[in-house]
Each structure stands twice: as C-alpha cells, then as structure tokens.
PDB file of C-alpha atoms in Angstrom:
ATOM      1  CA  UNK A  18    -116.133 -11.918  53.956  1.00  0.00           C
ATOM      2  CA  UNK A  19    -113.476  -9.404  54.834  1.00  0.00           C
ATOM      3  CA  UNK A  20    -111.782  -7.705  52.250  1.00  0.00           C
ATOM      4  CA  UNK A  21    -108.609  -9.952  52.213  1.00  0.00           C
ATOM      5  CA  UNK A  22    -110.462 -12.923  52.871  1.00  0.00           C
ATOM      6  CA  UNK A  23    -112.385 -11.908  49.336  1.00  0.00           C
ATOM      7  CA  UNK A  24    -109.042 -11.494  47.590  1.00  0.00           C
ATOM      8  CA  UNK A  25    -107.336 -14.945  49.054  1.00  0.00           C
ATOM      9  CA  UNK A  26    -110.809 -16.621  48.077  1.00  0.00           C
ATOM     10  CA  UNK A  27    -111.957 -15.097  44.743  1.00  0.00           C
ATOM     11  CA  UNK A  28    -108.466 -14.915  42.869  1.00  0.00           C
ATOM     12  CA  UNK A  29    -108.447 -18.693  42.766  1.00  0.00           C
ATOM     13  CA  UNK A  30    -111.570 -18.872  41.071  1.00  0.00           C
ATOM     14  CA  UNK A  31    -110.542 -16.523  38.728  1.00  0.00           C
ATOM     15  CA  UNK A  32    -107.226 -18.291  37.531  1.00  0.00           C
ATOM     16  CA  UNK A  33    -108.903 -21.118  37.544  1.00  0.00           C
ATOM     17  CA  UNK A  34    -112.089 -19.710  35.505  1.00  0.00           C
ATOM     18  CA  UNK A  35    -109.427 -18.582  32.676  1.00  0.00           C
ATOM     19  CA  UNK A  36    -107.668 -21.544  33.072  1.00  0.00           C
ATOM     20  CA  UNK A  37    -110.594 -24.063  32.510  1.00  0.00           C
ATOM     21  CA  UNK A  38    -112.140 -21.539  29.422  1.00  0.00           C
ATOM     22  CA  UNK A  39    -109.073 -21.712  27.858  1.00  0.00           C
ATOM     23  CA  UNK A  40    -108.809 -25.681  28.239  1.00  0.00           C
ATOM     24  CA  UNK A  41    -112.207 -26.257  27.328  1.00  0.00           C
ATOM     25  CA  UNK A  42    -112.585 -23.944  24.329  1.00  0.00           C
ATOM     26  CA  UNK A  43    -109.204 -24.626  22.237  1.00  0.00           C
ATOM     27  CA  UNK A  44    -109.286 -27.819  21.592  1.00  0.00           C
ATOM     28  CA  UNK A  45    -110.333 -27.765  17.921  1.00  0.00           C
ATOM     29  CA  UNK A  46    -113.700 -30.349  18.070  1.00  0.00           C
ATOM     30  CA  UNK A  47    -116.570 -30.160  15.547  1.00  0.00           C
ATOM     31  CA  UNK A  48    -117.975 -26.945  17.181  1.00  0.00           C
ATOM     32  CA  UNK A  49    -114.984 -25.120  16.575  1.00  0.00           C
ATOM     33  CA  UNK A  50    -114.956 -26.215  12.609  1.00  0.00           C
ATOM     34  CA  UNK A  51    -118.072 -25.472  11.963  1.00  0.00           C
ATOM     35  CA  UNK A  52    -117.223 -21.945  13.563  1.00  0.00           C
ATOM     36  CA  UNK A  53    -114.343 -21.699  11.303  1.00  0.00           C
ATOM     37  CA  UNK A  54    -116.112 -22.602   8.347  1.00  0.00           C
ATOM     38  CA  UNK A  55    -119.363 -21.138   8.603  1.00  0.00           C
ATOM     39  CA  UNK A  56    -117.380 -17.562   9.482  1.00  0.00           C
ATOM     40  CA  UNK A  57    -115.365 -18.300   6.152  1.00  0.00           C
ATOM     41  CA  UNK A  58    -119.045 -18.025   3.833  1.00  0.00           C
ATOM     42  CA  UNK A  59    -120.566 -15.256   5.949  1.00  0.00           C
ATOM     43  CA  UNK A  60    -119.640 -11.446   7.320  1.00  0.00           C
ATOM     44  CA  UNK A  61    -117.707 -10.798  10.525  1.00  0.00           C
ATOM     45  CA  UNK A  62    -121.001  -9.960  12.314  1.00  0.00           C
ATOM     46  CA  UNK A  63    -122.211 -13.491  11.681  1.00  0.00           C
ATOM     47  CA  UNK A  64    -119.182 -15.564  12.685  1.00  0.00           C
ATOM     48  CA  UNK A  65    -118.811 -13.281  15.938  1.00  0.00           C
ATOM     49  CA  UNK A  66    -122.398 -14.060  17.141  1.00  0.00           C
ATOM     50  CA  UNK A  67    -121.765 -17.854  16.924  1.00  0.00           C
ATOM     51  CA  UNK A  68    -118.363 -17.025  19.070  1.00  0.00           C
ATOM     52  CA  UNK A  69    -119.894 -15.781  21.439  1.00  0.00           C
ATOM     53  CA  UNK A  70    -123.147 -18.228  21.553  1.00  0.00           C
ATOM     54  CA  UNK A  71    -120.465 -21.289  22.279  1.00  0.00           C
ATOM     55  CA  UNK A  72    -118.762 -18.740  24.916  1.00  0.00           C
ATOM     56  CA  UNK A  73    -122.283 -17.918  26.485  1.00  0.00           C
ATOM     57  CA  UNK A  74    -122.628 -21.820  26.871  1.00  0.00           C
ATOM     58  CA  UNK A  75    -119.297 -22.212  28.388  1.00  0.00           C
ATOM     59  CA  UNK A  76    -119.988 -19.393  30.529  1.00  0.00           C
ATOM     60  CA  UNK A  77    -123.075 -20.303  31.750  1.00  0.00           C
ATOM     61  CA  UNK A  78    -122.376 -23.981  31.946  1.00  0.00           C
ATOM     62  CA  UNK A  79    -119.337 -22.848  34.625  1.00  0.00           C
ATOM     63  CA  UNK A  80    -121.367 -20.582  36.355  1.00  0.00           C
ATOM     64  CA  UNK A  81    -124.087 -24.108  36.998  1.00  0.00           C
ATOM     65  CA  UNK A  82    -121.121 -25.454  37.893  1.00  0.00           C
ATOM     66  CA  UNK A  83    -119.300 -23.289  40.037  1.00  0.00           C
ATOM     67  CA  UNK A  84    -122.721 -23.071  41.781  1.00  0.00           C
ATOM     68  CA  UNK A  85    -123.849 -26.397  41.790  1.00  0.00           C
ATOM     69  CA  UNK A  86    -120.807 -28.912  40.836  1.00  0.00           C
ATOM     70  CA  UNK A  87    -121.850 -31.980  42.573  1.00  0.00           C
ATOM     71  CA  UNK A  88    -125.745 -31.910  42.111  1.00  0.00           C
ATOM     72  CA  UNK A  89    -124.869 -31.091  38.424  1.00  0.00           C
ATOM     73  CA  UNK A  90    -122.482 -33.984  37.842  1.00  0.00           C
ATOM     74  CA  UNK A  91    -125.232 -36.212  39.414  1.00  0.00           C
ATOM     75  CA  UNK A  92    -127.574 -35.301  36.717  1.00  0.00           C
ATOM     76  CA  UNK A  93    -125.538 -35.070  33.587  1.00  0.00           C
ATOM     77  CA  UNK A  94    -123.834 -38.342  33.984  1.00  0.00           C
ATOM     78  CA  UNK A  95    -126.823 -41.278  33.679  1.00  0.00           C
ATOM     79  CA  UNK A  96    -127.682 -39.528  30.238  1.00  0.00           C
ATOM     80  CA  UNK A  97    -124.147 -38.752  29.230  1.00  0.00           C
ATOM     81  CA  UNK A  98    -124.385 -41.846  26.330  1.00  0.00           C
ATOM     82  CA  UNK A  99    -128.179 -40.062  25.348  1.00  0.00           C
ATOM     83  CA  UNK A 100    -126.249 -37.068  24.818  1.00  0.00           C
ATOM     84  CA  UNK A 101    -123.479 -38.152  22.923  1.00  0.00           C
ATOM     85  CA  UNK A 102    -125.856 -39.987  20.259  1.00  0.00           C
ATOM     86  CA  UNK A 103    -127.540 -36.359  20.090  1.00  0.00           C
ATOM     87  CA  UNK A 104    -124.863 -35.092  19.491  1.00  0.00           C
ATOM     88  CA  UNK A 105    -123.754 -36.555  16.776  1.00  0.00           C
ATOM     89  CA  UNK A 106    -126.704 -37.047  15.343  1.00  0.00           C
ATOM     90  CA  UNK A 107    -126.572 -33.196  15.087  1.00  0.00           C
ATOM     91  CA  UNK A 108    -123.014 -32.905  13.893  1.00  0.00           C
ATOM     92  CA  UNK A 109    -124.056 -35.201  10.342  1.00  0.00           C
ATOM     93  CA  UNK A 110    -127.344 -33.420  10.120  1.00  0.00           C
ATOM     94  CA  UNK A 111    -125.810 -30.049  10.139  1.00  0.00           C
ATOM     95  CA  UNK A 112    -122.617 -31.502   8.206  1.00  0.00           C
ATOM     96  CA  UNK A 113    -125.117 -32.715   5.420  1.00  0.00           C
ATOM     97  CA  UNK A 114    -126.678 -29.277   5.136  1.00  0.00           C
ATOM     98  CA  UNK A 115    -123.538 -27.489   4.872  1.00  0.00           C
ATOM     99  CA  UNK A 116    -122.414 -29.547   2.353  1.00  0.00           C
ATOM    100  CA  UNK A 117    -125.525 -29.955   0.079  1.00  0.00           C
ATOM    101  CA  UNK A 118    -125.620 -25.943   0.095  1.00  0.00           C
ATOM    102  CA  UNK A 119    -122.389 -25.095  -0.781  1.00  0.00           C
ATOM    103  CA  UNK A 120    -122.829 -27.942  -3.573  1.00  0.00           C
ATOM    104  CA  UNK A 121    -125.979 -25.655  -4.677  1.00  0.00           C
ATOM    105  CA  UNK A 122    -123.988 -22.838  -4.397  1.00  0.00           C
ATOM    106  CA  UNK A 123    -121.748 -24.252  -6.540  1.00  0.00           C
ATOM    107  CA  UNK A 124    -124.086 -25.060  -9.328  1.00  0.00           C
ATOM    108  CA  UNK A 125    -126.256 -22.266  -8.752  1.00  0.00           C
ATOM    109  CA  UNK A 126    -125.831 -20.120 -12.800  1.00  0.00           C
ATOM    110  CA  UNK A 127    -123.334 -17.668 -12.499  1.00  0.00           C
ATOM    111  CA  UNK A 128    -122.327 -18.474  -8.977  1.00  0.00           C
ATOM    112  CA  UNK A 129    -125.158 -16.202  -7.612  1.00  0.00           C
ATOM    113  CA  UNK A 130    -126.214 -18.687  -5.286  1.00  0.00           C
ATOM    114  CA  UNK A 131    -124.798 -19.049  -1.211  1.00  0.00           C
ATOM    115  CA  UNK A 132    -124.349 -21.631   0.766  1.00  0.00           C
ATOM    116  CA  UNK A 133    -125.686 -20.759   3.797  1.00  0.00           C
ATOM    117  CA  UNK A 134    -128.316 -17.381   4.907  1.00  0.00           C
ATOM    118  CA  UNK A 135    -127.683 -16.824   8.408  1.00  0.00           C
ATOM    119  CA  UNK A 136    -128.081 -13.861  10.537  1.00  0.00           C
ATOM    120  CA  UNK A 137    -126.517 -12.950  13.766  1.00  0.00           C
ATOM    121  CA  UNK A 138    -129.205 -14.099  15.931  1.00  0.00           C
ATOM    122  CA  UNK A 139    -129.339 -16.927  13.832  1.00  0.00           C
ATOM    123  CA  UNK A 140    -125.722 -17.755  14.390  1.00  0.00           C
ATOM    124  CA  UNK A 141    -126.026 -17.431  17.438  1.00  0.00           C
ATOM    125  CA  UNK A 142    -129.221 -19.433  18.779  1.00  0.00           C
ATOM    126  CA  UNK A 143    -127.725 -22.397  16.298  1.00  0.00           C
ATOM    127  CA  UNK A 144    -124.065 -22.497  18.494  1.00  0.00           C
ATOM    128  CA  UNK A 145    -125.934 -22.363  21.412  1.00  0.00           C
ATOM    129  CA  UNK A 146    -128.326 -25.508  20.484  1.00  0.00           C
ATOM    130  CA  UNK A 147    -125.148 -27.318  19.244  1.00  0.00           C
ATOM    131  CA  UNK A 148    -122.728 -26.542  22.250  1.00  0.00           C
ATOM    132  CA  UNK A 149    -125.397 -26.440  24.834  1.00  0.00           C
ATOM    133  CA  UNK A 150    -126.170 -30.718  23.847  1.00  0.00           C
ATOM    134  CA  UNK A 151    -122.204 -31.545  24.548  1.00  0.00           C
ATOM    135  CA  UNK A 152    -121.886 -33.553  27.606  1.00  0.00           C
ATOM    136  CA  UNK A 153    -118.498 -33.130  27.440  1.00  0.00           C
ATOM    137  CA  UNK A 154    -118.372 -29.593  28.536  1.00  0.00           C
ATOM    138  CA  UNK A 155    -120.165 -29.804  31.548  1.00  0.00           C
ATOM    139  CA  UNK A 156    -118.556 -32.920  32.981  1.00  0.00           C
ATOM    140  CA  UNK A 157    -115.295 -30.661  32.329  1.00  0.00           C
ATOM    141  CA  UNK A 158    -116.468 -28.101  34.526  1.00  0.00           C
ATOM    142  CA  UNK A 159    -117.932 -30.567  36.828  1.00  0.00           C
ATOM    143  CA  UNK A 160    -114.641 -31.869  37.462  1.00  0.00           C
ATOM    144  CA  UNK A 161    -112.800 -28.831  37.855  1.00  0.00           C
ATOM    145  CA  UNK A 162    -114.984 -27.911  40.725  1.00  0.00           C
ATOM    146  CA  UNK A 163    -115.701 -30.763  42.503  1.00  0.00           C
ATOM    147  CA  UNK A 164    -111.922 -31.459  42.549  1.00  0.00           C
ATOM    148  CA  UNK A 165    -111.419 -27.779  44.552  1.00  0.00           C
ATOM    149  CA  UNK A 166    -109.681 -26.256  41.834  1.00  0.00           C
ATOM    150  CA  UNK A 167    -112.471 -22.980  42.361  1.00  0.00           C
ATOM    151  CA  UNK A 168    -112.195 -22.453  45.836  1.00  0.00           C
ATOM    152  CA  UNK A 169    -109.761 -24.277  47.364  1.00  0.00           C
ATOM    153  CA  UNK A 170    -111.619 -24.983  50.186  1.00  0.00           C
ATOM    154  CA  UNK A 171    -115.428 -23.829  51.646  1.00  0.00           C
ATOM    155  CA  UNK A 172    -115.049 -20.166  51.547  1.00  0.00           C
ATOM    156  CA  UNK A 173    -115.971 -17.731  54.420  1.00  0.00           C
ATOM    157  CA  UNK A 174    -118.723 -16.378  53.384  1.00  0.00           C
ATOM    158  CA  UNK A 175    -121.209 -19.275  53.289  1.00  0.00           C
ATOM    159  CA  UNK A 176    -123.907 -19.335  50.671  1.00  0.00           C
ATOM    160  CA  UNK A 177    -123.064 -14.923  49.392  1.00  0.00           C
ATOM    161  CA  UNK A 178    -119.229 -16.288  49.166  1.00  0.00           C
ATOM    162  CA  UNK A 179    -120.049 -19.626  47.153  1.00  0.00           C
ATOM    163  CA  UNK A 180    -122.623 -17.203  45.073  1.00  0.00           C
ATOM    164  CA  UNK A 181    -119.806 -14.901  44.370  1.00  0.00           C
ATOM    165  CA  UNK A 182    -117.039 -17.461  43.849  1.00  0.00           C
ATOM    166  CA  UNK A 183    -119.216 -19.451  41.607  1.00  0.00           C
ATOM    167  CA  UNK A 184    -119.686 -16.100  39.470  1.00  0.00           C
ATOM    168  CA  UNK A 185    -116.297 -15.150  39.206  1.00  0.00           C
ATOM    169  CA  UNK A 186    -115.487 -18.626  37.829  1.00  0.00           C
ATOM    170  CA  UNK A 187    -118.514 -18.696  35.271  1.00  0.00           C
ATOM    171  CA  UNK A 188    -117.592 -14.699  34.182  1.00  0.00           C
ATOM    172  CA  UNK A 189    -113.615 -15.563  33.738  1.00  0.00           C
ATOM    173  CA  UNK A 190    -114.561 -18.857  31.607  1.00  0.00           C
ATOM    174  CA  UNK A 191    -116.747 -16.548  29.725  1.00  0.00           C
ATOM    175  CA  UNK A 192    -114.104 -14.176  28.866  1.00  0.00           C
ATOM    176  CA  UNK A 193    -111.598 -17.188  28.329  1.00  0.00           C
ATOM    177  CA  UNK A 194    -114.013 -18.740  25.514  1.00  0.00           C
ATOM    178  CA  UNK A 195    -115.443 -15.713  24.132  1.00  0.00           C
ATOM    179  CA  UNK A 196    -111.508 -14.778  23.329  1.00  0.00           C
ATOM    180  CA  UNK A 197    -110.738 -17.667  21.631  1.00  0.00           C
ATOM    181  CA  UNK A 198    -113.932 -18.078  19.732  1.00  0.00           C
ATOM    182  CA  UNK A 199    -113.793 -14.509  18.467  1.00  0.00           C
ATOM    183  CA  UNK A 200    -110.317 -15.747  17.132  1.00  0.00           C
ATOM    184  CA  UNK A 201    -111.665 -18.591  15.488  1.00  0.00           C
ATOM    185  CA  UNK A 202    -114.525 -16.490  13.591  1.00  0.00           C
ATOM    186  CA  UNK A 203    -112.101 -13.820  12.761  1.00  0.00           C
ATOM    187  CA  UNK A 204    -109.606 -16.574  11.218  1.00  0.00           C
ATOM    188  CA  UNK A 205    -112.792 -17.869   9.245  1.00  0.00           C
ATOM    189  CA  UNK A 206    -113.520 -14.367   7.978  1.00  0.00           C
ATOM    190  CA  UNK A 207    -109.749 -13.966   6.746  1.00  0.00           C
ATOM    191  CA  UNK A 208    -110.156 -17.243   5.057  1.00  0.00           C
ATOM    192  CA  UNK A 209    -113.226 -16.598   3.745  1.00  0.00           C
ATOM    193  CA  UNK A 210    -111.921 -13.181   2.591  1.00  0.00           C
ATOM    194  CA  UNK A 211    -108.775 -15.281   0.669  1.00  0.00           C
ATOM    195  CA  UNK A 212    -111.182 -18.153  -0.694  1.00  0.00           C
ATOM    196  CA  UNK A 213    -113.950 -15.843  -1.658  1.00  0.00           C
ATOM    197  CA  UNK A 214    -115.012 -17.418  -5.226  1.00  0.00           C
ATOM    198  CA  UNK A 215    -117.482 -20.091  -5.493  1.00  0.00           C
ATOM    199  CA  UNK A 216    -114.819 -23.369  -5.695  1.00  0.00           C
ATOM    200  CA  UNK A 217    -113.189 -21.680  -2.330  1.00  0.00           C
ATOM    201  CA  UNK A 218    -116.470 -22.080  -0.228  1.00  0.00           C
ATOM    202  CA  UNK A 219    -117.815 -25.322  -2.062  1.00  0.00           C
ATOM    203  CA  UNK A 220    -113.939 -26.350  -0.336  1.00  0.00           C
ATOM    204  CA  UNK A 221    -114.407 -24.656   3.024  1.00  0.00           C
ATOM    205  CA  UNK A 222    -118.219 -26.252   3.093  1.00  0.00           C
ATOM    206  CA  UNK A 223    -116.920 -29.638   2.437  1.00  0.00           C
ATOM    207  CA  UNK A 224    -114.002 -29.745   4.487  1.00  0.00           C
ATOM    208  CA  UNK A 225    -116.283 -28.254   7.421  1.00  0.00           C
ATOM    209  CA  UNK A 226    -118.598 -31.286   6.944  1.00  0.00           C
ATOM    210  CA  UNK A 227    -116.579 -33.878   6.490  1.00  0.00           C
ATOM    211  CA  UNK A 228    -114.462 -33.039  10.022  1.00  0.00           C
ATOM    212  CA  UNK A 229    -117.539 -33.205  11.463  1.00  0.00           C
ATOM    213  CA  UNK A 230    -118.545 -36.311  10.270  1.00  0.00           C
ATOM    214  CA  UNK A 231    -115.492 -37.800  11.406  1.00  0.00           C
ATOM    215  CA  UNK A 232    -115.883 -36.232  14.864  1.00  0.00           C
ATOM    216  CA  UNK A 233    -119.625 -37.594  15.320  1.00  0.00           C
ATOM    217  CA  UNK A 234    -118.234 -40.989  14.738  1.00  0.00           C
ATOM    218  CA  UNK A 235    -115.299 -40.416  16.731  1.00  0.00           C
ATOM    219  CA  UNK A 236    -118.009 -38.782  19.663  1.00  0.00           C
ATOM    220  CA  UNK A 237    -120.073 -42.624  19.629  1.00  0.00           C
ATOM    221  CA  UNK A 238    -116.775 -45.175  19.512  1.00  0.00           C
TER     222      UNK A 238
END
C-alpha cells in the first residue's frame, strides 16, 4: 500500500476501533460491577489488573475479528445459547462467593477478616475467564466488521493490508476498553477508600452480587 492509500485505509479502522471499545466496554453489565466492587475491597494494583484483563479480551476479541469477522461469526453463533447459560452460571457462582466472604468478613472477631485475597495476576486471569465466556462481545465485534465499518471496503494491500487493518482495529479497541476499565477500578478504589470499615464492604460485596444475580437472569430470559 502506498503511503496515502495506508492513511485513507487505516484511519477508518482506527475511529472505528475507539468507537466500538468505547461502545462495547461502557455499558455497565455484570463484568463491570464486579470490577467496581471487587476494586472497592482490594488495592489499586488489584482492581487495575482486572481492567485491563476485560480490555485484553476486548482487544483481542477485535483483533479475531478484524481478522477473521465472518468465519468468527460462523462459529460463535450455533453455541451463542451454550454460552449464555455459562455465563450466568458464572455470574451467581462468583456472586455467591463474593457475598458469603464479605458476610465472613463481617463476622470475622474484630473485623480482621477480608472478603476477598486476590492478587494482580489473580485479578487478572479471573476477568479474563469471565469476559472471555460473553458471547455478547464477540458478536459485537462481529457485526461491526462484517458490516464494513473497519475498512470500508477490501483494502489495497491484500492479505499485509487486512493484517494491518485488522490490528489497528484490535489495538484502538484495546486502548478504548483499557481506558474505561482503568476508570471503573479507580472509581472502586475511591469507594473503597470512602467505605473502608467492615459494614462498607459487607455493602459493596452485597450490592456487587446481587446486580449480578439480576444480570445472569436477565442474560437467560
């Protein structure tokens, strides 16, 4: 590709790679309250790796996409309904947890107790699992590219210009996500920060869980 015909082909894909991270990542769903409240019980360094574990999967999922929209929607959509019932069956198990902890936390003599160890890599492995199982996210990105919004047509460069188009879009929705999760965690932290003695995380804990039990029922009607 020429240089201009780079520029003319690649700055789509970038709009709409910030465009689509954006749309995809603030919508507040169960991934992002768990974020919010797990962030709220642990340091900054914890809530950030989870941010950036749902922004990996965003990333990567647009970068499949960007790559491979049509084969990928093929896949993903005879075991969308699969999918869903995973993921909600993840959503109570991990709502349960939270709230039976922060109960134990709660009752624990002298409030010595937490609700939740979790490290960094921790944190982040577990928002991977949990964002990586949503069908929702990759149909998203499916549709964005399918419907030409990436390249606006077949690009010059044949297979390097689809590569490099494709990358651009996964990067951008990278950035997008990572952005806005990062906010999220750091608006748990501040929370947690504000609502730092034991009745202030039993609350966080239970309001957490019981959003996310909502949304896993909400995710199967």
């Amino acid at each position: 590709m020429s240089a201009t015909a780079s520029l003319t082909t690649l700055w789509p894909a970038l709009v709409a790679g910030i465009a689509a991270g954006y749309a995809v990542a603030l919508p507040v769903g169960p991934v992002a309250s768990y974020l919010v409240g797990l962030a709220a019980r642990h340091p900054w360094r914890v809530g950030a790796a989870g941010a950036l574990g749902v922004a990996a999967v965003d990333g990567g999922y647009a970068l499949v996409t960007g790559l491979f929209g049509t084969f990928v929607a093929g896949l993903v959509q005879p075991v969308e309904g699969p999918l869903r019932i995973a993921s909600a069956v993840v959503l109570v198990v991990l709502a349960a947890r939270g709230a039976l902890a922060a109960w134990r936390e709660r009752t624990a003599p002298d409030g010595e107790g937490r609700a939740e160890t979790l490290t960094a890599p921790g944190a982040f492995a577990r928002f991977v699992t949990i964002t990586a199982i949503n069908p929702g996210t990759v149909l998203f990105f499916t549709v964005i590219v399918t419907g030409g919004a990436v390249t606006g047509g077949a690009p010059d460069g044949g297979t390097a210009g689809r590569i490099v188009v494709g990358a651009v879009f996964g990067t951008a929705a990278f950035l997008a996500s990572a952005s806005w999760q990062l906010a999220l965690a750091l608006g748990g932290t501040l929370l947690g920060r504000m609502l730092s003695g034991p009745r202030g995380r039993l609350g966080t804990a239970l309001a957490s869980s019981a959003l996310m039990l909502v949304l896993a029922v909400l995710l199967l009607c």
